[in-house]
PDB file of C-alpha atoms in Angstrom:
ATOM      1  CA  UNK A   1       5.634  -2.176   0.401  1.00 79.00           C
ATOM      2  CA  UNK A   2       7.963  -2.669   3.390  1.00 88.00           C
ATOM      3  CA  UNK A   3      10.996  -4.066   3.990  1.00 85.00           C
ATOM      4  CA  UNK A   4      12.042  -7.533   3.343  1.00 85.00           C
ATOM      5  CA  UNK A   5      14.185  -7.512   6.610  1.00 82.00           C
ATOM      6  CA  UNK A   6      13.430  -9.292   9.701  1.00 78.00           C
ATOM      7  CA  UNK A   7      16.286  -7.292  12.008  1.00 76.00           C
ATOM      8  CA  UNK A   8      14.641  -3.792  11.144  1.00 75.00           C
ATOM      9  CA  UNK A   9      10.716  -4.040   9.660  1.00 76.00           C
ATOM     10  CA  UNK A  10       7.340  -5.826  10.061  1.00 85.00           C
ATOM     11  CA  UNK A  11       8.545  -9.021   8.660  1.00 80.00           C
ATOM     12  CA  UNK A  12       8.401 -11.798  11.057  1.00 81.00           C
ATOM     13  CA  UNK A  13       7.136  -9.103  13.195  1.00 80.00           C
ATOM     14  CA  UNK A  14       4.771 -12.499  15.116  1.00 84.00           C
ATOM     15  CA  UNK A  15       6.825 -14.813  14.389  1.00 83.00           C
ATOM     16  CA  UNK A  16       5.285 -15.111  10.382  1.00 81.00           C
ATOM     17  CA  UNK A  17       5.887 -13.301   7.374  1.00 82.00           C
ATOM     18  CA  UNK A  18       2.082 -13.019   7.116  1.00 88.00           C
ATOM     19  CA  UNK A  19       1.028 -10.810   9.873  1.00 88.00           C
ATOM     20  CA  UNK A  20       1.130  -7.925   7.637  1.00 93.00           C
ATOM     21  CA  UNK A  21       2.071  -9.160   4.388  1.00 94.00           C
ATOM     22  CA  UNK A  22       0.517 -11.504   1.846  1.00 94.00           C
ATOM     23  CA  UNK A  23       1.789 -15.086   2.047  1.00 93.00           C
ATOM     24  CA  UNK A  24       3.970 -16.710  -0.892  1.00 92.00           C
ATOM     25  CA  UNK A  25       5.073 -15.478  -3.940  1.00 92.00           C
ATOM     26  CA  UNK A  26       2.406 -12.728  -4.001  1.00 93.00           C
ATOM     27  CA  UNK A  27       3.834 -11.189  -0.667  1.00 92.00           C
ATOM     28  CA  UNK A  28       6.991 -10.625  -2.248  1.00 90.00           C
ATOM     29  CA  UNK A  29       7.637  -7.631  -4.501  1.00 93.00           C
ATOM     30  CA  UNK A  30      10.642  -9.855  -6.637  1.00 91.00           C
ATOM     31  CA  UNK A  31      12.274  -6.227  -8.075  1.00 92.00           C
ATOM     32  CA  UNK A  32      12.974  -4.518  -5.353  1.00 92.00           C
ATOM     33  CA  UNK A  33      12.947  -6.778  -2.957  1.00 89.00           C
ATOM     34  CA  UNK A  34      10.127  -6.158  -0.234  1.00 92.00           C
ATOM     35  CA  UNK A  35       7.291  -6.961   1.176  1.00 92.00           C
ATOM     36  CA  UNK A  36       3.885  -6.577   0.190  1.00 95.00           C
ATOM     37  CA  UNK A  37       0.900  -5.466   2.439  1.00 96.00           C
ATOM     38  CA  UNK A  38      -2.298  -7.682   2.271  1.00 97.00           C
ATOM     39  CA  UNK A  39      -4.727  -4.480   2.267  1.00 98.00           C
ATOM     40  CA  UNK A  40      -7.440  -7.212   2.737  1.00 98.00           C
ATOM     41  CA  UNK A  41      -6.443  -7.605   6.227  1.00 97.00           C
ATOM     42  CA  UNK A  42      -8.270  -5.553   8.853  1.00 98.00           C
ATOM     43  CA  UNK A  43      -5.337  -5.334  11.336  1.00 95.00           C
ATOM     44  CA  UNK A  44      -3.427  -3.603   8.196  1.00 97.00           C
ATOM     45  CA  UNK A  45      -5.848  -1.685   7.337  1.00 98.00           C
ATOM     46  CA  UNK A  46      -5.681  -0.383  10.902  1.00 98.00           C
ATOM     47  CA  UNK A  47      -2.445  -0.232  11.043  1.00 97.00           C
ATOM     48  CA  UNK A  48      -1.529   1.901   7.982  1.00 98.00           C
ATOM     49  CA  UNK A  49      -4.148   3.907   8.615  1.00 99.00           C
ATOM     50  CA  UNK A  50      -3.533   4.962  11.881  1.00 98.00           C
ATOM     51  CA  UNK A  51       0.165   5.406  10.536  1.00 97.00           C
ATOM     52  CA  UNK A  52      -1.170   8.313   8.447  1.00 98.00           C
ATOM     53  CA  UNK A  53      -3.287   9.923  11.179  1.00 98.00           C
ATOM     54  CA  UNK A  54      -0.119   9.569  13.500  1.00 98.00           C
ATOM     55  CA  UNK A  55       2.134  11.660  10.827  1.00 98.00           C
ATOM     56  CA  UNK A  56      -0.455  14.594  10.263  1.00 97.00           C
ATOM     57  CA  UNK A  57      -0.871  14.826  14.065  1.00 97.00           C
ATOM     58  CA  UNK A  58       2.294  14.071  15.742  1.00 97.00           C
ATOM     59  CA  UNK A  59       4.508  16.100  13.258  1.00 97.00           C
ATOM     60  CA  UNK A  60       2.158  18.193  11.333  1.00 95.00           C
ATOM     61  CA  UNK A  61       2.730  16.096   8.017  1.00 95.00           C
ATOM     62  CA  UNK A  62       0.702  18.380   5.075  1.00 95.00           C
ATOM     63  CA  UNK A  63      -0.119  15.815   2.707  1.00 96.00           C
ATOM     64  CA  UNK A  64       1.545  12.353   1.715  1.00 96.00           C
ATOM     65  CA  UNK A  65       3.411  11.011  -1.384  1.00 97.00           C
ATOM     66  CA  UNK A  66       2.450   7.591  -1.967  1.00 96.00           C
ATOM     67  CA  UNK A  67       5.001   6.091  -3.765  1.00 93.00           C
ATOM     68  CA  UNK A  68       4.993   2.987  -6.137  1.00 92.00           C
ATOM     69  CA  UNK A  69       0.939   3.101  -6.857  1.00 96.00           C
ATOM     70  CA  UNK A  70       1.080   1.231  -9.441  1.00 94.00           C
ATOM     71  CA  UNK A  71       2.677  -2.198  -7.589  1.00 94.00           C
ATOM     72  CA  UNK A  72       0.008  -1.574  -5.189  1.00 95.00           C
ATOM     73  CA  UNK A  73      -2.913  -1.240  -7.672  1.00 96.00           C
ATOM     74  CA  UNK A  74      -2.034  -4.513  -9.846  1.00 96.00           C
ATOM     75  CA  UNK A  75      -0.909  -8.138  -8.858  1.00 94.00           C
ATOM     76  CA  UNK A  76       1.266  -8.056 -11.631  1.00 94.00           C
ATOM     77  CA  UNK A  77       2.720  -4.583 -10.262  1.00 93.00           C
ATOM     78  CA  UNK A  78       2.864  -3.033 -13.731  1.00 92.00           C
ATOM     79  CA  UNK A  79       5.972  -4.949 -14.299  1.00 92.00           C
ATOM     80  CA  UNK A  80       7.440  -5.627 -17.944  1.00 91.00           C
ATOM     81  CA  UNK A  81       3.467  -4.545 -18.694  1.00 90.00           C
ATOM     82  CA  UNK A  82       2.414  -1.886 -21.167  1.00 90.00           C
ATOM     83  CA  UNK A  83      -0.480   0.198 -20.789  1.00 90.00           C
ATOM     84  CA  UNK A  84      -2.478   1.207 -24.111  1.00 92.00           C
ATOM     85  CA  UNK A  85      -5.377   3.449 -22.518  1.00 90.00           C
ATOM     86  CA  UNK A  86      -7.815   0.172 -23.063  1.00 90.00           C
ATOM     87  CA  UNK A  87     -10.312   0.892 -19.611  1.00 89.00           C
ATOM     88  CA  UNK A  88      -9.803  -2.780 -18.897  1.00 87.00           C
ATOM     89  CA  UNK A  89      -6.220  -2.502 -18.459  1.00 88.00           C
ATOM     90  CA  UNK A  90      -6.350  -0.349 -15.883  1.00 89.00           C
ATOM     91  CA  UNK A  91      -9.338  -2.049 -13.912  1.00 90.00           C
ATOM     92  CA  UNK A  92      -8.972  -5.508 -14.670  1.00 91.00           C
ATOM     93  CA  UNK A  93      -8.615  -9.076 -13.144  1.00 93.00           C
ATOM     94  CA  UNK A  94      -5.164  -7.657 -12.188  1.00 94.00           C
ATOM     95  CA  UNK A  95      -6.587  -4.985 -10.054  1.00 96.00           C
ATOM     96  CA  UNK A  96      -6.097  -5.719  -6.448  1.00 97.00           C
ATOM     97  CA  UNK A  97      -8.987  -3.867  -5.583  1.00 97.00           C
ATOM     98  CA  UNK A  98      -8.038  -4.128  -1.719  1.00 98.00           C
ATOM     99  CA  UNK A  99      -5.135  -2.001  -2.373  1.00 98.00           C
ATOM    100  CA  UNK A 100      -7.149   0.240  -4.506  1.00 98.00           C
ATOM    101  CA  UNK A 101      -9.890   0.500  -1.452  1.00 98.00           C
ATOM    102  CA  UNK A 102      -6.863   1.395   0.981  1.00 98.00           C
ATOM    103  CA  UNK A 103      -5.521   3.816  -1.078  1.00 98.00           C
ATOM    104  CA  UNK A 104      -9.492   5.364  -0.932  1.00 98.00           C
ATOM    105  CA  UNK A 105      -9.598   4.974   2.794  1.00 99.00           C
ATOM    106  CA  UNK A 106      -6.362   7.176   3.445  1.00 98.00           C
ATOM    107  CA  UNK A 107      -6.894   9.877   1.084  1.00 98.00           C
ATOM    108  CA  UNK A 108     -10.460   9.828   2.812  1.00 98.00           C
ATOM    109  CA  UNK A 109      -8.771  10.187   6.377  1.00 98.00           C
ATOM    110  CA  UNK A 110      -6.025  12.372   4.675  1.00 98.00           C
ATOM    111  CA  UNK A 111      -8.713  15.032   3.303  1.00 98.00           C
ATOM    112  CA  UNK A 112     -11.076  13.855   6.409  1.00 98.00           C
ATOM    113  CA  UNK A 113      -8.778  15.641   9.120  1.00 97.00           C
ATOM    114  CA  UNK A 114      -6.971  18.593   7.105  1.00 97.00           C
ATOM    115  CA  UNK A 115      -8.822  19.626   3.949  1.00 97.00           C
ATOM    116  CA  UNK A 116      -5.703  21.378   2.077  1.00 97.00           C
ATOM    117  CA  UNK A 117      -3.325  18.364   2.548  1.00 97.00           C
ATOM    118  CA  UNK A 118      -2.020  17.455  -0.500  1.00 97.00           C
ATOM    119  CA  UNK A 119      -1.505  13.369  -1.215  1.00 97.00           C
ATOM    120  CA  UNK A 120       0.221  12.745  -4.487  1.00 97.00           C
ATOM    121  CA  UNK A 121       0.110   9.015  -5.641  1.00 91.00           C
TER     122      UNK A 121
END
């Protein structure tokens, strides 16, 4: 997620609050307050990604901690939701399998580039 702020993040980075973000309600994360990414979108994709590469480079980052996993993993953001261990649950109709194929992607470039980084999720 990313902040909700025009003055000092992505939001309304073009002019939109959909450059980077999903459009609506579904953009918004309504607890904290933020924006959510629309993995879905190749110029995200791109972007986040090349954010990680820039950190392990540029300042020698040894892993990542990828906070708030499960708000990127489910539309419903695990909010006022309980989680039993039933398989569906977890990989569902609430999935947002996007997110779930970014979070893939950068542990693959993560791993890809320095084998004994560490990401925590």
């Amino acid at each position: 997620h990313s902040s909700n702020n025009t003055l000092d993040g992505l939001n309304g980075f073009d002019g939109t609050d959909t450059h980077y973000f999903h459009g609506g309600p579904r953009g918004h994360h309504w607890m904290w307050d933020s924006r959510l990414f629309n993995y879905g979108s190749w110029e995200v994709l791109r972007f986040l990604l090349s954010n990680a590469r820039w950190w392990l480079e540029e300042y020698k980052f040894d892993g990542f901690r990828f906070d708030g996993v499960t708000s990127m993993m489910y539309t419903h953001h695990g909010l006022q939701m309980t989680f039993t261990g039933n398989y569906g649950e977890y990989f569902g109709f609430a999935t947002d399998v996007d997110a779930v194929v970014y979070l893939m992607l950068v542990n693959d470039l993560i791993h890809g580039l320095y084998p004994d980084a560490v990401s925590i999720g």
